Short mmCIF file of N, CA and C in Angstrom, two decimals:
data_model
loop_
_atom_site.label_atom_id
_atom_site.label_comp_id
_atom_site.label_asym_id
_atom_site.label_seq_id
_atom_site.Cartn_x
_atom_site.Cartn_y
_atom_site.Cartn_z
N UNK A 1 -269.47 -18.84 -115.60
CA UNK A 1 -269.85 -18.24 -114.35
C UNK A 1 -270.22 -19.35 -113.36
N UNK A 2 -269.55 -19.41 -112.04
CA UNK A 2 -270.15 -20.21 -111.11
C UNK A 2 -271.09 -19.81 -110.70
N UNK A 3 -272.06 -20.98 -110.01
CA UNK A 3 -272.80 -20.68 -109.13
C UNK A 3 -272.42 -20.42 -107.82
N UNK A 4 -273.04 -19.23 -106.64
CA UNK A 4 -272.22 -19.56 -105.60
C UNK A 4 -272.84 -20.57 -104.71
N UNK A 5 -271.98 -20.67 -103.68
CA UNK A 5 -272.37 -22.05 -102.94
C UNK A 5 -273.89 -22.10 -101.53
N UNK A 6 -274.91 -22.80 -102.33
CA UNK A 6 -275.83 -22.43 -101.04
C UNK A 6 -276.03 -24.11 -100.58
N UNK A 7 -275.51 -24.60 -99.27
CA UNK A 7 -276.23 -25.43 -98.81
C UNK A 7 -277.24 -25.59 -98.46
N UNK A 8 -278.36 -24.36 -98.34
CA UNK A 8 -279.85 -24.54 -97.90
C UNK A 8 -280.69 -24.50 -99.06
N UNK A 9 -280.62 -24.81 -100.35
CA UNK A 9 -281.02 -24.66 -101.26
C UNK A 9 -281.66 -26.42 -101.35
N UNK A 10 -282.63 -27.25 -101.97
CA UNK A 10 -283.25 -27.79 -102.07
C UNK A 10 -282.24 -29.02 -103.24
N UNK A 11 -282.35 -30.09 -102.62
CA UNK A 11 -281.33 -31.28 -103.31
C UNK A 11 -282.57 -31.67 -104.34
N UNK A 12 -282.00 -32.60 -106.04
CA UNK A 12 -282.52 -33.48 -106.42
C UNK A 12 -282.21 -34.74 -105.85
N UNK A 13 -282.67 -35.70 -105.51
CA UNK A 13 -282.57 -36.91 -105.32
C UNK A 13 -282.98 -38.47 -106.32
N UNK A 14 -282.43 -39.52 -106.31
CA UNK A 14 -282.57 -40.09 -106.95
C UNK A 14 -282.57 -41.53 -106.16
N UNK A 15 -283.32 -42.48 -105.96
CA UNK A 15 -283.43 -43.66 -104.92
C UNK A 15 -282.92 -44.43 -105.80
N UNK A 16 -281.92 -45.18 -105.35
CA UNK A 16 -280.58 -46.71 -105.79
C UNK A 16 -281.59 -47.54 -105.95
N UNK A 17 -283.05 -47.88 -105.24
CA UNK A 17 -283.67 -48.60 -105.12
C UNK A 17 -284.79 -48.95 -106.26
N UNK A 18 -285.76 -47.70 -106.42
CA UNK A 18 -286.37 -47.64 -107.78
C UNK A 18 -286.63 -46.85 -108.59
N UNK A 19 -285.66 -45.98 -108.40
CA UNK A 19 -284.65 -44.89 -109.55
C UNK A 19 -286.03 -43.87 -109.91
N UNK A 20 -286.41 -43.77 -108.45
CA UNK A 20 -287.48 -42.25 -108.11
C UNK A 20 -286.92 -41.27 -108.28
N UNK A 21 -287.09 -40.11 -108.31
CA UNK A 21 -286.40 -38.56 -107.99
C UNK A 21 -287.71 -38.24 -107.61
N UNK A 22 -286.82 -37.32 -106.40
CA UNK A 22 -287.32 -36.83 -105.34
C UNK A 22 -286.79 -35.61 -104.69
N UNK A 23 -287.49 -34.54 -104.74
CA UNK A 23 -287.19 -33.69 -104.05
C UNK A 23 -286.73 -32.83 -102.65
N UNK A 24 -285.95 -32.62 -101.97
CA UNK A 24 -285.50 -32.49 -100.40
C UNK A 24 -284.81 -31.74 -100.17
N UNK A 25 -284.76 -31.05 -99.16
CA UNK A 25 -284.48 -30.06 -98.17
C UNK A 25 -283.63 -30.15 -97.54
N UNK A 26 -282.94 -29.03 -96.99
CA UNK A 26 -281.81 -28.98 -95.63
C UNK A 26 -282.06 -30.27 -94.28
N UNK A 27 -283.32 -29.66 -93.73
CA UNK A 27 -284.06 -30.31 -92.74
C UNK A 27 -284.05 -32.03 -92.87
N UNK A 28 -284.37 -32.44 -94.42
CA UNK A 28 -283.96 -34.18 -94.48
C UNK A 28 -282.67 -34.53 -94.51
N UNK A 29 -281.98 -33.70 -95.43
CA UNK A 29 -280.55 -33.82 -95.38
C UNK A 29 -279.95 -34.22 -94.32
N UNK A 30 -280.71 -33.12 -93.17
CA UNK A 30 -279.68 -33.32 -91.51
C UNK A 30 -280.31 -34.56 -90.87
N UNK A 31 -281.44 -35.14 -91.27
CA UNK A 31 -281.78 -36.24 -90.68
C UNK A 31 -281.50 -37.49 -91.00
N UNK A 32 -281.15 -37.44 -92.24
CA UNK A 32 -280.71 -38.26 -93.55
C UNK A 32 -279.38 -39.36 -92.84
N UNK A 33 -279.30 -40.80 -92.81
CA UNK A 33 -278.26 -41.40 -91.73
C UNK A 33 -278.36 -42.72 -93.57
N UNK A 34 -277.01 -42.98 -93.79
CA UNK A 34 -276.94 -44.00 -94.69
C UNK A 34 -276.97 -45.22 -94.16
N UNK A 35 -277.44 -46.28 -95.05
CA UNK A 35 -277.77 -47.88 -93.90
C UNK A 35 -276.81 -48.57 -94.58
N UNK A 36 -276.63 -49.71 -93.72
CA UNK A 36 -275.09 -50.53 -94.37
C UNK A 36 -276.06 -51.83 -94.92
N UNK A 37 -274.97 -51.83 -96.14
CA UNK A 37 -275.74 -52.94 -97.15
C UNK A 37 -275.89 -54.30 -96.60
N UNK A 38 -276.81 -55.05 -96.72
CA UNK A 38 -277.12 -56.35 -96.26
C UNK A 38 -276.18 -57.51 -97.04
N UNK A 39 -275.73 -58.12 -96.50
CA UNK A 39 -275.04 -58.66 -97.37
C UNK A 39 -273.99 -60.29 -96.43
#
C-alpha cells in the first residue's frame, strides 16, 4: 500500500555537517536556500 502524497507533512532531516536529525516543516522547507561548497 502506498502512502499518499502530502507535501505539508513534517520532513526528517539529517545535517552533512554533524549528522544531527532534526525535525522541519513546510514553512523551513520554503525558506530553506542550499549554499555552494567552499572550495
Amino acid at each position: 500500500m502506498e502512502r499518499q502524497i502530502d507535501f505539508s507533512r513534517d520532513r526528517h532531516m539529517l545535517c552533512g555537517g554533524c549528522a544531527q536529525r532534526f525535525l522541519v516543516g513546510l514553512d523551513w522547507t520554503d525558506r530553506w536556500e542550499p549554499t555552494q561548497p567552499s572550495g
